[in-house]
Amino acid sequence: MPTCDVCGNRYDKAFTLEQGGRRGTFDSFECAIHAFAPTCAHCKCRVIGHGVEGNGDIYCCAHCARHAGVKGVADRA
């Protein structure tokens, strides 16, 4: 029975996620998010949606990107 790489739970419905050269086994999307989702460079929350990229960093929203000095970003068109 597979074991979750994050919490150690053994679960018969675990799944494997691959991203680039990384691979992990998880029992839930919550654990997969903790392991794979990037962290906002400003507020440190996990970026689960598309996020905003600027100056080589990723942010959870335009608000955080602007606070970090990124110009020309908006959450809405």
PDB file of N, CA and C in Angstrom, residues 23-50:
ATOM      1  N   ARG A  23       9.071  14.023  -8.233  1.00  0.00           N
ATOM      2  CA  ARG A  23       8.003  13.032  -8.187  1.00  0.00           C
ATOM      3  C   ARG A  23       7.641  12.790  -6.726  1.00  0.00           C
ATOM      4  N   GLY A  24       6.356  12.632  -6.446  1.00  0.00           N
ATOM      5  CA  GLY A  24       5.937  12.373  -5.076  1.00  0.00           C
ATOM      6  C   GLY A  24       4.659  11.560  -5.038  1.00  0.00           C
ATOM      7  N   THR A  25       4.466  10.843  -3.936  1.00  0.00           N
ATOM      8  CA  THR A  25       3.263  10.052  -3.700  1.00  0.00           C
ATOM      9  C   THR A  25       2.493  10.708  -2.569  1.00  0.00           C
ATOM     10  N   PHE A  26       1.176  10.877  -2.750  1.00  0.00           N
ATOM     11  CA  PHE A  26       0.367  11.619  -1.784  1.00  0.00           C
ATOM     12  C   PHE A  26      -0.974  10.931  -1.543  1.00  0.00           C
ATOM     13  N   ASP A  27      -1.506  11.123  -0.352  1.00  0.00           N
ATOM     14  CA  ASP A  27      -2.818  10.565  -0.026  1.00  0.00           C
ATOM     15  C   ASP A  27      -3.930  11.585  -0.213  1.00  0.00           C
ATOM     16  N   SER A  28      -3.580  12.851  -0.464  1.00  0.00           N
ATOM     17  CA  SER A  28      -4.578  13.905  -0.635  1.00  0.00           C
ATOM     18  C   SER A  28      -3.969  15.055  -1.427  1.00  0.00           C
ATOM     19  N   PHE A  29      -4.862  15.879  -2.003  1.00  0.00           N
ATOM     20  CA  PHE A  29      -4.375  17.082  -2.690  1.00  0.00           C
ATOM     21  C   PHE A  29      -3.749  18.039  -1.688  1.00  0.00           C
ATOM     22  N   GLU A  30      -4.232  18.055  -0.470  1.00  0.00           N
ATOM     23  CA  GLU A  30      -3.648  18.923   0.557  1.00  0.00           C
ATOM     24  C   GLU A  30      -2.161  18.631   0.735  1.00  0.00           C
ATOM     25  N   CYS A  31      -1.808  17.367   0.856  1.00  0.00           N
ATOM     26  CA  CYS A  31      -0.396  17.013   1.015  1.00  0.00           C
ATOM     27  C   CYS A  31       0.399  17.332  -0.246  1.00  0.00           C
ATOM     28  N   ALA A  32      -0.198  17.112  -1.432  1.00  0.00           N
ATOM     29  CA  ALA A  32       0.487  17.433  -2.685  1.00  0.00           C
ATOM     30  C   ALA A  32       0.765  18.927  -2.777  1.00  0.00           C
ATOM     31  N   ILE A  33      -0.186  19.749  -2.341  1.00  0.00           N
ATOM     32  CA  ILE A  33      -0.002  21.200  -2.343  1.00  0.00           C
ATOM     33  C   ILE A  33       1.140  21.591  -1.422  1.00  0.00           C
ATOM     34  N   HIS A  34       1.206  21.010  -0.236  1.00  0.00           N
ATOM     35  CA  HIS A  34       2.301  21.330   0.693  1.00  0.00           C
ATOM     36  C   HIS A  34       3.663  20.999   0.087  1.00  0.00           C
ATOM     37  N   ALA A  35       3.712  19.948  -0.697  1.00  0.00           N
ATOM     38  CA  ALA A  35       4.995  19.520  -1.262  1.00  0.00           C
ATOM     39  C   ALA A  35       5.354  20.224  -2.560  1.00  0.00           C
ATOM     40  N   PHE A  36       4.355  20.560  -3.405  1.00  0.00           N
ATOM     41  CA  PHE A  36       4.648  21.028  -4.750  1.00  0.00           C
ATOM     42  C   PHE A  36       4.320  22.482  -5.029  1.00  0.00           C
ATOM     43  N   ALA A  37       3.335  23.053  -4.355  1.00  0.00           N
ATOM     44  CA  ALA A  37       2.929  24.426  -4.685  1.00  0.00           C
ATOM     45  C   ALA A  37       4.012  25.422  -4.263  1.00  0.00           C
ATOM     46  N   PRO A  38       4.283  26.400  -5.120  1.00  0.00           N
ATOM     47  CA  PRO A  38       5.275  27.418  -4.749  1.00  0.00           C
ATOM     48  C   PRO A  38       4.743  28.305  -3.625  1.00  0.00           C
ATOM     49  N   THR A  39       5.636  29.002  -2.972  1.00  0.00           N
ATOM     50  CA  THR A  39       5.292  29.917  -1.884  1.00  0.00           C
ATOM     51  C   THR A  39       5.390  31.354  -2.381  1.00  0.00           C
ATOM     52  N   CYS A  40       4.405  32.179  -2.046  1.00  0.00           N
ATOM     53  CA  CYS A  40       4.417  33.589  -2.427  1.00  0.00           C
ATOM     54  C   CYS A  40       5.665  34.263  -1.848  1.00  0.00           C
ATOM     55  N   ALA A  41       6.380  34.969  -2.696  1.00  0.00           N
ATOM     56  CA  ALA A  41       7.612  35.645  -2.266  1.00  0.00           C
ATOM     57  C   ALA A  41       7.348  36.770  -1.280  1.00  0.00           C
ATOM     58  N   HIS A  42       6.101  37.254  -1.192  1.00  0.00           N
ATOM     59  CA  HIS A  42       5.784  38.349  -0.277  1.00  0.00           C
ATOM     60  C   HIS A  42       5.151  37.856   1.030  1.00  0.00           C
ATOM     61  N   CYS A  43       3.995  37.168   0.931  1.00  0.00           N
ATOM     62  CA  CYS A  43       3.256  36.795   2.155  1.00  0.00           C
ATOM     63  C   CYS A  43       3.511  35.367   2.611  1.00  0.00           C
ATOM     64  N   LYS A  44       4.188  34.577   1.793  1.00  0.00           N
ATOM     65  CA  LYS A  44       4.598  33.202   2.103  1.00  0.00           C
ATOM     66  C   LYS A  44       3.467  32.177   2.066  1.00  0.00           C
ATOM     67  N   CYS A  45       2.256  32.547   1.569  1.00  0.00           N
ATOM     68  CA  CYS A  45       1.195  31.549   1.449  1.00  0.00           C
ATOM     69  C   CYS A  45       1.475  30.671   0.234  1.00  0.00           C
ATOM     70  N   ARG A  46       0.843  29.515   0.176  1.00  0.00           N
ATOM     71  CA  ARG A  46       1.014  28.620  -0.963  1.00  0.00           C
ATOM     72  C   ARG A  46       0.219  29.156  -2.151  1.00  0.00           C
ATOM     73  N   VAL A  47       0.834  29.180  -3.314  1.00  0.00           N
ATOM     74  CA  VAL A  47       0.188  29.659  -4.525  1.00  0.00           C
ATOM     75  C   VAL A  47      -0.475  28.454  -5.188  1.00  0.00           C
ATOM     76  N   ILE A  48      -1.800  28.379  -5.071  1.00  0.00           N
ATOM     77  CA  ILE A  48      -2.541  27.239  -5.593  1.00  0.00           C
ATOM     78  C   ILE A  48      -3.108  27.551  -6.975  1.00  0.00           C
ATOM     79  N   GLY A  49      -3.445  28.802  -7.222  1.00  0.00           N
ATOM     80  CA  GLY A  49      -3.961  29.212  -8.540  1.00  0.00           C
ATOM     81  C   GLY A  49      -2.825  29.572  -9.472  1.00  0.00           C
ATOM     82  N   HIS A  50      -3.113  30.422 -10.431  1.00  0.00           N
ATOM     83  CA  HIS A  50      -2.108  30.813 -11.423  1.00  0.00           C
ATOM     84  C   HIS A  50      -1.011  31.686 -10.833  1.00  0.00           C
TER      85      HIS A  50
END
